[in-house]
mmCIF file of C-alpha atoms and ligand atoms in Angstrom:
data_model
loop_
_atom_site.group_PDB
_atom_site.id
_atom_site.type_symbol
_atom_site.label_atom_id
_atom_site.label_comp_id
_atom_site.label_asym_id
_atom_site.label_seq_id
_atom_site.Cartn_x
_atom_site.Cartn_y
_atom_site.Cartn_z
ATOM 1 C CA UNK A 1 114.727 60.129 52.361
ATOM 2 C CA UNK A 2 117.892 61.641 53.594
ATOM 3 C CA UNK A 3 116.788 64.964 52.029
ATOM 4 C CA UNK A 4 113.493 64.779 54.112
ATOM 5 C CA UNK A 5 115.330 63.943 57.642
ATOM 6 C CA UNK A 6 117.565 67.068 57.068
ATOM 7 C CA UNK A 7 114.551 69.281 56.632
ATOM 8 C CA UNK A 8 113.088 67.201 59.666
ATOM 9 C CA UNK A 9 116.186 67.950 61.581
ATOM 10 C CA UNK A 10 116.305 71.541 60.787
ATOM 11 C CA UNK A 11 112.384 72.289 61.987
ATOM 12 C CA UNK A 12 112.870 70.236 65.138
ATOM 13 C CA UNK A 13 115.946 72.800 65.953
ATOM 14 C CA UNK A 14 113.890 75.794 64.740
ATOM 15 C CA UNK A 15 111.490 74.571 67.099
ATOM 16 C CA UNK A 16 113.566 74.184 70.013
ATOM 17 C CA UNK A 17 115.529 77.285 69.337
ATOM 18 C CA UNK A 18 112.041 79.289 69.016
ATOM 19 C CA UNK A 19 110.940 77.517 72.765
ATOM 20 C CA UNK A 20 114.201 78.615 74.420
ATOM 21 C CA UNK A 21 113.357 82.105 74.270
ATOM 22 C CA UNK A 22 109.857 81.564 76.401
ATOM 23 C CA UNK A 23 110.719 81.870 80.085
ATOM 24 C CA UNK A 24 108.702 79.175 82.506
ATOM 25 C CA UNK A 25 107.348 82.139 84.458
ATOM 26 C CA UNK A 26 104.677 80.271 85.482
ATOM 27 C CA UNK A 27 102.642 76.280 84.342
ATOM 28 C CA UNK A 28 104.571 73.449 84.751
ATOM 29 C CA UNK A 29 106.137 72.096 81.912
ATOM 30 C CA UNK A 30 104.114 69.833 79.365
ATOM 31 C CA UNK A 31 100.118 69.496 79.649
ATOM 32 C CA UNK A 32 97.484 71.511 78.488
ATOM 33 C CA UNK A 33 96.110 75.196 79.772
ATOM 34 C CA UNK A 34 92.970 74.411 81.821
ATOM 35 C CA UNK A 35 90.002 74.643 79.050
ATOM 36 C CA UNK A 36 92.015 73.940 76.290
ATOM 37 C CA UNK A 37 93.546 71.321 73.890
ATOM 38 C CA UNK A 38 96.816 73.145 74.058
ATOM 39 C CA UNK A 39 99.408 74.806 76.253
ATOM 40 C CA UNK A 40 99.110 78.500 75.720
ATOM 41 C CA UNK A 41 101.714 81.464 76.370
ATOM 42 C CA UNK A 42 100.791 84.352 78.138
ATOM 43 C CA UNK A 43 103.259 87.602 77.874
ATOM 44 C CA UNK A 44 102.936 89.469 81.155
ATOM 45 C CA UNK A 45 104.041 93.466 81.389
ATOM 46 C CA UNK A 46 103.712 94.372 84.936
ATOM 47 C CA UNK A 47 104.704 98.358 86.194
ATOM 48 C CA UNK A 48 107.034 97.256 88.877
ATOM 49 C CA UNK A 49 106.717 96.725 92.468
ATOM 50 C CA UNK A 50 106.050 99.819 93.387
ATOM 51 C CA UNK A 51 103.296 99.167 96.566
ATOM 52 C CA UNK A 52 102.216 96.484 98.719
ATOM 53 C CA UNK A 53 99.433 96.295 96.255
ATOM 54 C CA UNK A 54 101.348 95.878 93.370
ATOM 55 C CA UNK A 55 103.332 92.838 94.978
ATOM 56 C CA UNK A 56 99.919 90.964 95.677
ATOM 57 C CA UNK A 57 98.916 91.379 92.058
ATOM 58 C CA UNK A 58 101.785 89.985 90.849
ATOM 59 C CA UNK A 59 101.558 86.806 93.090
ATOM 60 C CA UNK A 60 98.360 86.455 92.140
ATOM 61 C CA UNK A 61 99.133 86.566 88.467
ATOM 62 C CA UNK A 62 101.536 84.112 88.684
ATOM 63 C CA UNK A 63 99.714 81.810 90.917
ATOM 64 C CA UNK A 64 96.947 81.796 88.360
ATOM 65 C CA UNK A 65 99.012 81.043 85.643
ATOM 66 C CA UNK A 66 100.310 77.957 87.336
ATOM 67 C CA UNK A 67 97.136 77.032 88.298
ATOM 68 C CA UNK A 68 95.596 77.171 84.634
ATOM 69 C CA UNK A 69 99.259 75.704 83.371
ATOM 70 C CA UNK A 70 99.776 78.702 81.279
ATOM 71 C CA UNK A 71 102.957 79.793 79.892
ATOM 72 C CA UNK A 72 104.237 83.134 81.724
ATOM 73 C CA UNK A 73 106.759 85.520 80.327
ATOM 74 C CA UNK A 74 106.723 88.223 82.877
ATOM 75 C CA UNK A 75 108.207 91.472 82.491
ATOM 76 C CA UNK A 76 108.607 93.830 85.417
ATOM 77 C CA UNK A 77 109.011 97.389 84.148
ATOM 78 C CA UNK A 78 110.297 99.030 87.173
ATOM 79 C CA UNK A 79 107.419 101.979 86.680
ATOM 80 C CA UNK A 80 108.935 102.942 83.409
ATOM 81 C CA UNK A 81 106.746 103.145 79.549
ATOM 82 C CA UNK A 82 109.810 102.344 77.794
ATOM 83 C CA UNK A 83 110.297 99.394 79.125
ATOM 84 C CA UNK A 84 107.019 98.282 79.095
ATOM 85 C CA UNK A 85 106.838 99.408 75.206
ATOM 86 C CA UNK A 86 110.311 96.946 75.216
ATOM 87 C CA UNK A 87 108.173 94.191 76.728
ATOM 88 C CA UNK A 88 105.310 94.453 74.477
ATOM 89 C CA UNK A 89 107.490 94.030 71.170
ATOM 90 C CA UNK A 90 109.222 91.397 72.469
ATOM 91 C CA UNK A 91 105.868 89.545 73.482
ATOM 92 C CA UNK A 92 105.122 90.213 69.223
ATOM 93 C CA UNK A 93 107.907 88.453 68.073
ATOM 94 C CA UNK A 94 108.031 85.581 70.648
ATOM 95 C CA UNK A 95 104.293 85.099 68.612
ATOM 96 C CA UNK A 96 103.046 84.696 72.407
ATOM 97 C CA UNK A 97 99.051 83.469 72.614
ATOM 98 C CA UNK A 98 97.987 86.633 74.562
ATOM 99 C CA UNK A 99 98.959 89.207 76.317
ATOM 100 C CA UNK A 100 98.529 90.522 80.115
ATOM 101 C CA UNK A 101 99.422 93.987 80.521
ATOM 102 C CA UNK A 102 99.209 96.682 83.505
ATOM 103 C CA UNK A 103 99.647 100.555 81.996
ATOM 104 C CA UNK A 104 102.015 102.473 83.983
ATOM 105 C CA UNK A 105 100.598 105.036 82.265
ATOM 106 C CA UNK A 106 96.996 106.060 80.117
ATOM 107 C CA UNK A 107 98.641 107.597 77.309
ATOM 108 C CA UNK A 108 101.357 107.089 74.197
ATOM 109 C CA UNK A 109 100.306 103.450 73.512
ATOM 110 C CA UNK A 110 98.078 104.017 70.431
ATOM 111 C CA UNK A 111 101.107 102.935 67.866
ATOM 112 C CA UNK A 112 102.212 99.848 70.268
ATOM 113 C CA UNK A 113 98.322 98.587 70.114
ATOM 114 C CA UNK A 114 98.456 98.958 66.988
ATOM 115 C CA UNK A 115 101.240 96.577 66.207
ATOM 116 C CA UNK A 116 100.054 94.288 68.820
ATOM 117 C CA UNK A 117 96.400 94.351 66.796
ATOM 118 C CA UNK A 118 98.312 93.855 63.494
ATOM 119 C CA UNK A 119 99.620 90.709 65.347
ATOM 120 C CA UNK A 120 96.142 89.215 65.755
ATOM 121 C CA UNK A 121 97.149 88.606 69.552
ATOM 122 C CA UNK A 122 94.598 89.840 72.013
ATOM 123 C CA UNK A 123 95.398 92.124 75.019
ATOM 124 C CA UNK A 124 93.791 91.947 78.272
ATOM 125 C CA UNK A 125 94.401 95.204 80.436
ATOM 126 C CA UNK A 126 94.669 95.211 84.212
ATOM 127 C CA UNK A 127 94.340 97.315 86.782
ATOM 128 C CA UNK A 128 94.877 100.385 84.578
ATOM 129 C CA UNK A 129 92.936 101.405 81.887
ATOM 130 C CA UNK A 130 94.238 103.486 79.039
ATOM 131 C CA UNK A 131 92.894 106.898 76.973
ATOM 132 C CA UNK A 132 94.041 106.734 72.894
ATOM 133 C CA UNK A 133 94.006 109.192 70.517
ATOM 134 C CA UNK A 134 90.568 111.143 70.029
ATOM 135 C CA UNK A 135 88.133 108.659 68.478
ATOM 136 C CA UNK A 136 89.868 105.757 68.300
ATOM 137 C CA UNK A 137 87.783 103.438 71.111
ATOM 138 C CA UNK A 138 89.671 101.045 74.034
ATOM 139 C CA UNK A 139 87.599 98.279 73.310
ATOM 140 C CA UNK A 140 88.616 97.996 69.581
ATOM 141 C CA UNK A 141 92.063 97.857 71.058
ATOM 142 C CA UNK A 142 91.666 95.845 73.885
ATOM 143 C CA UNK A 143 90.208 92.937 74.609
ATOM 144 C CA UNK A 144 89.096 92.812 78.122
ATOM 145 C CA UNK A 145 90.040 95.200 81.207
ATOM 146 C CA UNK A 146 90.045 93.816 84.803
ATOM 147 C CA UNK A 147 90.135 95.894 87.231
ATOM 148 C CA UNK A 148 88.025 98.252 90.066
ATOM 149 C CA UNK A 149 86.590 101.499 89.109
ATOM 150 C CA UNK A 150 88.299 104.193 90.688
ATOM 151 C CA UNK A 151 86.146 106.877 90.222
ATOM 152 C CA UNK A 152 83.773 104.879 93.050
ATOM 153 C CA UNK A 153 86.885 104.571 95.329
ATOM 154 C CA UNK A 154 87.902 107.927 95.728
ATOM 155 C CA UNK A 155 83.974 109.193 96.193
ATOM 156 C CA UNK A 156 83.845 106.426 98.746
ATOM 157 C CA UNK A 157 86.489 108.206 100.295
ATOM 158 C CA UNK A 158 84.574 111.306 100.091
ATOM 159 C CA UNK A 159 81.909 110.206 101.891
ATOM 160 C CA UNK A 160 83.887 108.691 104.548
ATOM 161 C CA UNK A 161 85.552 111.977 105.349
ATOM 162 C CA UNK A 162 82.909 114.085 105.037
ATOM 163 C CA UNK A 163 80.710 111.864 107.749
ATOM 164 C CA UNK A 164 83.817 110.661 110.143
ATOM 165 C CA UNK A 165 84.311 114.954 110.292
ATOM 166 C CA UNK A 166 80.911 115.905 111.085
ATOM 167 C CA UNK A 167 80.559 113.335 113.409
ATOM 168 C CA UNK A 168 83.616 112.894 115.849
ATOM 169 C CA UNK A 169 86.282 115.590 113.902
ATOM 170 C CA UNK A 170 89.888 115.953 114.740
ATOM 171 C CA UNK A 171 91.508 117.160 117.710
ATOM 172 C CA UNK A 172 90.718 120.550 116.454
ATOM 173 C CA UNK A 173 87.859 120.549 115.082
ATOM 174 C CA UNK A 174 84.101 119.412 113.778
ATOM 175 C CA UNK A 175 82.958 119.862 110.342
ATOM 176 C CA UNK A 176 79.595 122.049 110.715
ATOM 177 C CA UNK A 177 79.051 122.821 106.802
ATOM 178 C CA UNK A 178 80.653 126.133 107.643
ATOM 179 C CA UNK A 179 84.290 126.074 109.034
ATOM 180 C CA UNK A 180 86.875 125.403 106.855
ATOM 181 C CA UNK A 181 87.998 121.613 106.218
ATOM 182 C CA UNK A 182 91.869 121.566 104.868
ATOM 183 C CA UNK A 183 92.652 118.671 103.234
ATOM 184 C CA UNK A 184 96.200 117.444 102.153
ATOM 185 C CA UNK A 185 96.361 115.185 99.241
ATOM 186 C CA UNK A 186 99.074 112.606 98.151
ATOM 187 C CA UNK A 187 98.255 111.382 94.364
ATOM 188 C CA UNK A 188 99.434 108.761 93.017
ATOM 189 C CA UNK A 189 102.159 108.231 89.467
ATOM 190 C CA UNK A 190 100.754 111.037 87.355
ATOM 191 C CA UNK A 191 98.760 110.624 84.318
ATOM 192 C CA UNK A 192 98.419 106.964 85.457
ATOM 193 C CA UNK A 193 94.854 105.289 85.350
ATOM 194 C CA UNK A 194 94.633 104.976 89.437
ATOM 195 C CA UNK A 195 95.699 108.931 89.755
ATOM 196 C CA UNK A 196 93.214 109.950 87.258
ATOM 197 C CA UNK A 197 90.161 107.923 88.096
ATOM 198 C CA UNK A 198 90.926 108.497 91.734
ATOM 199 C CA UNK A 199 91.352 112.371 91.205
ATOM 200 C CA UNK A 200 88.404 112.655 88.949
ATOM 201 C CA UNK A 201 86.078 111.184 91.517
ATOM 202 C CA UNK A 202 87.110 112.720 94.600
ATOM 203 C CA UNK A 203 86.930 116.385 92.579
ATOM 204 C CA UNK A 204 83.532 115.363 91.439
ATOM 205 C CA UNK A 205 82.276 114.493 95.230
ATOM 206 C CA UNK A 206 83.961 117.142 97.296
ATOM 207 C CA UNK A 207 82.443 119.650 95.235
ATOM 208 C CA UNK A 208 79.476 119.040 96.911
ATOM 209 C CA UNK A 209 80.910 120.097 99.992
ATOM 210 C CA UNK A 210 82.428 124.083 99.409
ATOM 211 C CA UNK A 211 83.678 124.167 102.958
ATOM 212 C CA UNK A 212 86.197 121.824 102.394
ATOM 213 C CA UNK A 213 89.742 122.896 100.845
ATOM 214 C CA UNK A 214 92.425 121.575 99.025
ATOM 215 C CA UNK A 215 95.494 122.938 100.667
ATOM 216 C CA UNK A 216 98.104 120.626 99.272
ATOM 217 C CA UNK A 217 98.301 118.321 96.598
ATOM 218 C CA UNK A 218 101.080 116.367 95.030
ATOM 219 C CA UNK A 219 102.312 113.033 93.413
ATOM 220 C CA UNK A 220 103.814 110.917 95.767
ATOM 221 C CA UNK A 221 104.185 108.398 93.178
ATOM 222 C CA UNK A 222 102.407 105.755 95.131
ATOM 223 C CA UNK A 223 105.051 104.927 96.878
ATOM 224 C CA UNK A 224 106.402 104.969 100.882
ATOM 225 C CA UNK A 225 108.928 106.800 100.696
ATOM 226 C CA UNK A 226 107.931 109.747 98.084
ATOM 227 C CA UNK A 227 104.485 109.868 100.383
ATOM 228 C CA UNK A 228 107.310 110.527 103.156
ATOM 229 C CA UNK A 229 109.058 112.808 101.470
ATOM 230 C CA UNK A 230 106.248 115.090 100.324
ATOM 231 C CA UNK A 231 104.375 114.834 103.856
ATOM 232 C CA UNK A 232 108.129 116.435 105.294
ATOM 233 C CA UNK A 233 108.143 119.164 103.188
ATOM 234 C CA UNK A 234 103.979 119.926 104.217
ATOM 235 C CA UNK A 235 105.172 119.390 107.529
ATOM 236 C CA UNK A 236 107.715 122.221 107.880
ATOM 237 C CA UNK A 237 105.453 124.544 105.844
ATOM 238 C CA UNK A 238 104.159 127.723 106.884
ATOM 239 C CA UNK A 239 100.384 125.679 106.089
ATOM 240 C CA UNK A 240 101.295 122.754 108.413
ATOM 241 C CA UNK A 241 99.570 123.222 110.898
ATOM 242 C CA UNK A 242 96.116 124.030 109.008
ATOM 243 C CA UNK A 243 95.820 120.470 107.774
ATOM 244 C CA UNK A 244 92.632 118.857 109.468
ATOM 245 C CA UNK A 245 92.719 115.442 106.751
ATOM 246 C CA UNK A 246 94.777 113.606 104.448
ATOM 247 C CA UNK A 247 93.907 111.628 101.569
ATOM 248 C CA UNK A 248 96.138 109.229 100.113
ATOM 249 C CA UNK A 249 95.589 107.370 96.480
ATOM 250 C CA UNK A 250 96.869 104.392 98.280
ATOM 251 C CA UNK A 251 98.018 103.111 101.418
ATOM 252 C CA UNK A 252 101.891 103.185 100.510
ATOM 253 C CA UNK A 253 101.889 106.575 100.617
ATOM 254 C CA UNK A 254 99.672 107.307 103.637
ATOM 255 C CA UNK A 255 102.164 104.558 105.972
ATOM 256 C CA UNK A 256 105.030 106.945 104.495
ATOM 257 C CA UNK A 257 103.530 110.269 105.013
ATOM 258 C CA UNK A 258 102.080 109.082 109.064
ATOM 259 C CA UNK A 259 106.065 108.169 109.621
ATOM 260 C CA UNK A 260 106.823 112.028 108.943
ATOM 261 C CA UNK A 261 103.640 113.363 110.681
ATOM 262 C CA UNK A 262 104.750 111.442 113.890
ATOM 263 C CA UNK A 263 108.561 112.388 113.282
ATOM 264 C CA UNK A 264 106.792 116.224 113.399
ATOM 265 C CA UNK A 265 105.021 115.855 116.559
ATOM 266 C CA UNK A 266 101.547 115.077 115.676
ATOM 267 C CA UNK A 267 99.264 112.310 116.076
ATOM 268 C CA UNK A 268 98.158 111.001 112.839
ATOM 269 C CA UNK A 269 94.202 109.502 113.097
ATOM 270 C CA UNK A 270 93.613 112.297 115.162
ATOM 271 C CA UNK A 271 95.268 115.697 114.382
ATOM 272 C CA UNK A 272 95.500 114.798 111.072
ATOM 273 C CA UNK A 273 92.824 112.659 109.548
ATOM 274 C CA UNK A 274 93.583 109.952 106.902
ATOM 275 C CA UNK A 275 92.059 107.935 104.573
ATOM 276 C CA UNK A 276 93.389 106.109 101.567
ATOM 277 C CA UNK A 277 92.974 103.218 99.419
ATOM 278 C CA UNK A 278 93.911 99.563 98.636
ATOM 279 C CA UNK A 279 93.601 97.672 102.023
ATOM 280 C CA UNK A 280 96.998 96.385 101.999
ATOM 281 C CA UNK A 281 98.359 94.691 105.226
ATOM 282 C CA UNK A 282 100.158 97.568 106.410
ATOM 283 C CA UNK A 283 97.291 99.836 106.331
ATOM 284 C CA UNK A 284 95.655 97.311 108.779
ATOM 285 C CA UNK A 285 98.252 97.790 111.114
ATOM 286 C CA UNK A 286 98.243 101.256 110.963
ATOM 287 C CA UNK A 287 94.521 101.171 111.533
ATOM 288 C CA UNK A 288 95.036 98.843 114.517
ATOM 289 C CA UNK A 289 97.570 102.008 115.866
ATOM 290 C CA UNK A 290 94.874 104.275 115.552
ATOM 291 C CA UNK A 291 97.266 105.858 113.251
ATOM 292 C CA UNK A 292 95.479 105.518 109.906
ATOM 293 C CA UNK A 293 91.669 106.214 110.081
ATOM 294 C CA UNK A 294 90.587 104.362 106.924
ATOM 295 C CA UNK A 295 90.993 102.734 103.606
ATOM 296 C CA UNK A 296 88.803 101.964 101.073
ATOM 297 C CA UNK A 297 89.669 98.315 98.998
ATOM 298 C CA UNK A 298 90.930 97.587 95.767
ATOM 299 C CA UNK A 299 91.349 94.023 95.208
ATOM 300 C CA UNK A 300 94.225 92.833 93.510
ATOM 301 C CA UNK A 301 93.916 89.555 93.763
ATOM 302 C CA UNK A 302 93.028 89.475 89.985
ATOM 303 C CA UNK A 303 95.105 86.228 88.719
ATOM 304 C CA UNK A 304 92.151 83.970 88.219
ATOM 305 C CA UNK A 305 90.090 86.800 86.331
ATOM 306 C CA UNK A 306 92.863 87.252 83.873
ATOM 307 C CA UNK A 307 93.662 83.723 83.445
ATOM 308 C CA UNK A 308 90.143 82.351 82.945
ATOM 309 C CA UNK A 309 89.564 85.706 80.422
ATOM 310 C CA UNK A 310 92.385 84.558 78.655
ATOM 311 C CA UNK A 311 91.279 80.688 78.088
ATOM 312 C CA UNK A 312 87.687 82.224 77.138
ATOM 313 C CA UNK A 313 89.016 85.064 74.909
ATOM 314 C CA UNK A 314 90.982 82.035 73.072
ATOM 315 C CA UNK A 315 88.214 79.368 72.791
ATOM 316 C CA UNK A 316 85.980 82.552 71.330
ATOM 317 C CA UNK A 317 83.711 82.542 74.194
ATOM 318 C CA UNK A 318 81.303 85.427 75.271
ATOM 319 C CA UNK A 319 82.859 87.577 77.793
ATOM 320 C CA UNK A 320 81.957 91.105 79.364
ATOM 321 C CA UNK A 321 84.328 93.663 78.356
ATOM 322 C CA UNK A 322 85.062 94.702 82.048
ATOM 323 C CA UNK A 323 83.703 93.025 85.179
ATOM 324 C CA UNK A 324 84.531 95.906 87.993
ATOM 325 C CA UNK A 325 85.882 94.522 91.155
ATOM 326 C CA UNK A 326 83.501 94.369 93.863
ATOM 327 C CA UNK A 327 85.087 95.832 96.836
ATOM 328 C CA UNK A 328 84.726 96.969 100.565
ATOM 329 C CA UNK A 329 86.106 99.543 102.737
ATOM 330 C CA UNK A 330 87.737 99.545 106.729
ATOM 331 C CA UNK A 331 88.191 101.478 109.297
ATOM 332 C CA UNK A 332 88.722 100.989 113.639
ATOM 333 C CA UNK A 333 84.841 100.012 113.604
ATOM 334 C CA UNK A 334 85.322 96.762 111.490
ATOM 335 C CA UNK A 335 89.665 96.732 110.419
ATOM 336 C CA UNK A 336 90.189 93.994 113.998
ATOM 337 C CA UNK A 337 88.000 91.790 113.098
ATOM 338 C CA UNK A 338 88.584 91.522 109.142
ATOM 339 C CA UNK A 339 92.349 91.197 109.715
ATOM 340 C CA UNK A 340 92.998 87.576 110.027
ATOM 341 C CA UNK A 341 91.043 87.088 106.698
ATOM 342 C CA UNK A 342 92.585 89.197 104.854
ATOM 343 C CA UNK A 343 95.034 87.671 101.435
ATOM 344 C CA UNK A 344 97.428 90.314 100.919
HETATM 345 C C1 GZL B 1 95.210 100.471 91.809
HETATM 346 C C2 GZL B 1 96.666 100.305 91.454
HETATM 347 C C3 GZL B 1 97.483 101.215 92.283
HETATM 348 C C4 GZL B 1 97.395 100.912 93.759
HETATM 349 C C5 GZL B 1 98.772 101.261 94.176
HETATM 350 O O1 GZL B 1 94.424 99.643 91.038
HETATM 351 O O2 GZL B 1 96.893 100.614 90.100
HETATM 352 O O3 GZL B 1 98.836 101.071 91.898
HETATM 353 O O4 GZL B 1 96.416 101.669 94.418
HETATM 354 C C6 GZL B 1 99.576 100.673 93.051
HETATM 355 O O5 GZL B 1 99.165 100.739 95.407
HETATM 356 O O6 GZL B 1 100.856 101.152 93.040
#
């Protein structure tokens, strides 16, 4: 008897020493996860908090997770792979239920998934997709991906350009098919899901368009003040003043680089044109200054997607491997009156 109340005593301990290492991210304590007979534990890697955007997916992640009374250990990687690797190890030996996890990056992850595979815990990707190693396939990886397409932002963008310049232009000038349209382009943290997707598709559609030229193009790491920085340097270049648009992978970068336009002595939204993407609450108010022309959404309100993808990857229910986003796009025709509805 006293032999079996040691070993008793010893498991309970193990138990509560194992516990103390989850963090109560998110899900109050005791209960069961919405849709199941059991509390699960989510891991969480996040990139940072790099944008606007990035700051409303993380709220919504956590919200959802205390709405579904899941476990959240959250990791915030301050936009770097390493840590994020860190993160996902760590989420292996804590034996967490599942895992949430936004690439900073497309690439180096193939021996990390593999691990994470080996662990039998499944990953759901969000936001960001990522490439592995020639024919090995995502979805053997990877469990579920959440997120917009990017490809269809960018040509969205396109297309918004292409008819805002042939139908009202700058202050300089009207797009007739034949004069030259110089376009300035802020990408976002190279080699990461968003900057591909949203380079691929805006190459693919403004190659239907010959007049229009690339004049300038660098990472401005989706951030304010990098978009700043790089829009300065443009700014006192011998090219400056041939810039007719700008396109920004997201709307962090476009506030930044319309702070250094002004600071040059130009009116953004009408010297310089410029469109980006996310919808973010600062690119409303820059719309609303007739200093940003338009952006083009990407939701990140995605908490409830991964959470209820999570509960259904865990009761083995059917789910679709990616469910894209569905998404609008603003600019001073409609931005007024969808302002006050706006969530992030
Ligand atoms: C897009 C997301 C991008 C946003 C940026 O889905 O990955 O990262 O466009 C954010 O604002 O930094």
């Amino acid at each position: 008897m006293k032999k079996l109340l040691a070993v008793l005593m010893v498991l309970i301990a193990a138990g509560f020493a194992f516990g103390a290492g989850r963090q109560q991210g998110g899900g109050s304590a005791g209960g069961v996860t919405k849709g199941m007979d059991r509390k699960i534990v989510m891991g969480y890697s996040q990139i940072g908090a790099e944008s606007e955007w990035r700051t409303a997916c993380t709220n919504s992640v956590k919200a959802a997770a205390e709405e579904y009374n899941i476990e959240l250990i959250f990791s915030d990687a301050q936009q770097k792979q390493e840590n994020q690797m860190q993160a996902l190890r760590s989420f292996i030996r804590q034996k967490v239920d599942v895992i949430g996890w936004t690439p900073v990056v497309e690439t180096g992850w193939d021996a990390i998934l593999q691990e994470i595979k080996d662990a039998g815990i499944p990953v759901i990707c969000v936001d960001r997709q990522v490439t592995l190693a020639a024919g090995k396939r995502q979805e053997d990886y990877i469990s579920a991906f959440i997120g917009s397409n990017m490809i269809t932002e960018a040509q969205k963008a396109v297309q918004w350009i292409v008819n805002y310049m042939k139908t009202t232009g700058n202050s300089r000038k009207k797009d007739d098919g034949k004069v030259d349209i110089n376009v300035a382009i802020l990408e976002g943290t190279t080699g990461s899901g968003a900057q591909v997707g949203r380079t691929e598709g805006w190459n693919q559609e403004i190659s239907k368009y010959p007049n229009y030229k690339t004049i300038f193009r660098q990472t401005g790491n989706f951030t304010r003040a990098e978009g700043q920085q790089v829009m300065e340097a443009w700014m006192k270049s011998p090219q400056a003043n041939d810039i007719d648009v700008l396109f920004a992978q997201n709307d962090d970068m476009a506030i930044g680089a319309i702070d250094a336009i002004k600071a040059a002595g130009k009116k953004p939204g009408t010297d310089i044109i410029i469109v980006s993407i996310d919808s973010v609450k600062g690119a409303f108010d820059a719309m609303l200054r007739k200093e940003l022309n338009a952006t083009i959404e990407c939701n990140p309100l995605l908490g409830p997607q991964v959470m209820d993808t999570a509960v259904k990857i865990l009761n083995n229910q059917p789910i679709t491997w990616w469910v894209e986003s569905v998404e609008s796009q603003f600019d001073w025709t409609n931005a007024e009156a969808a302002y006050p509805s706006r969530q992030y």
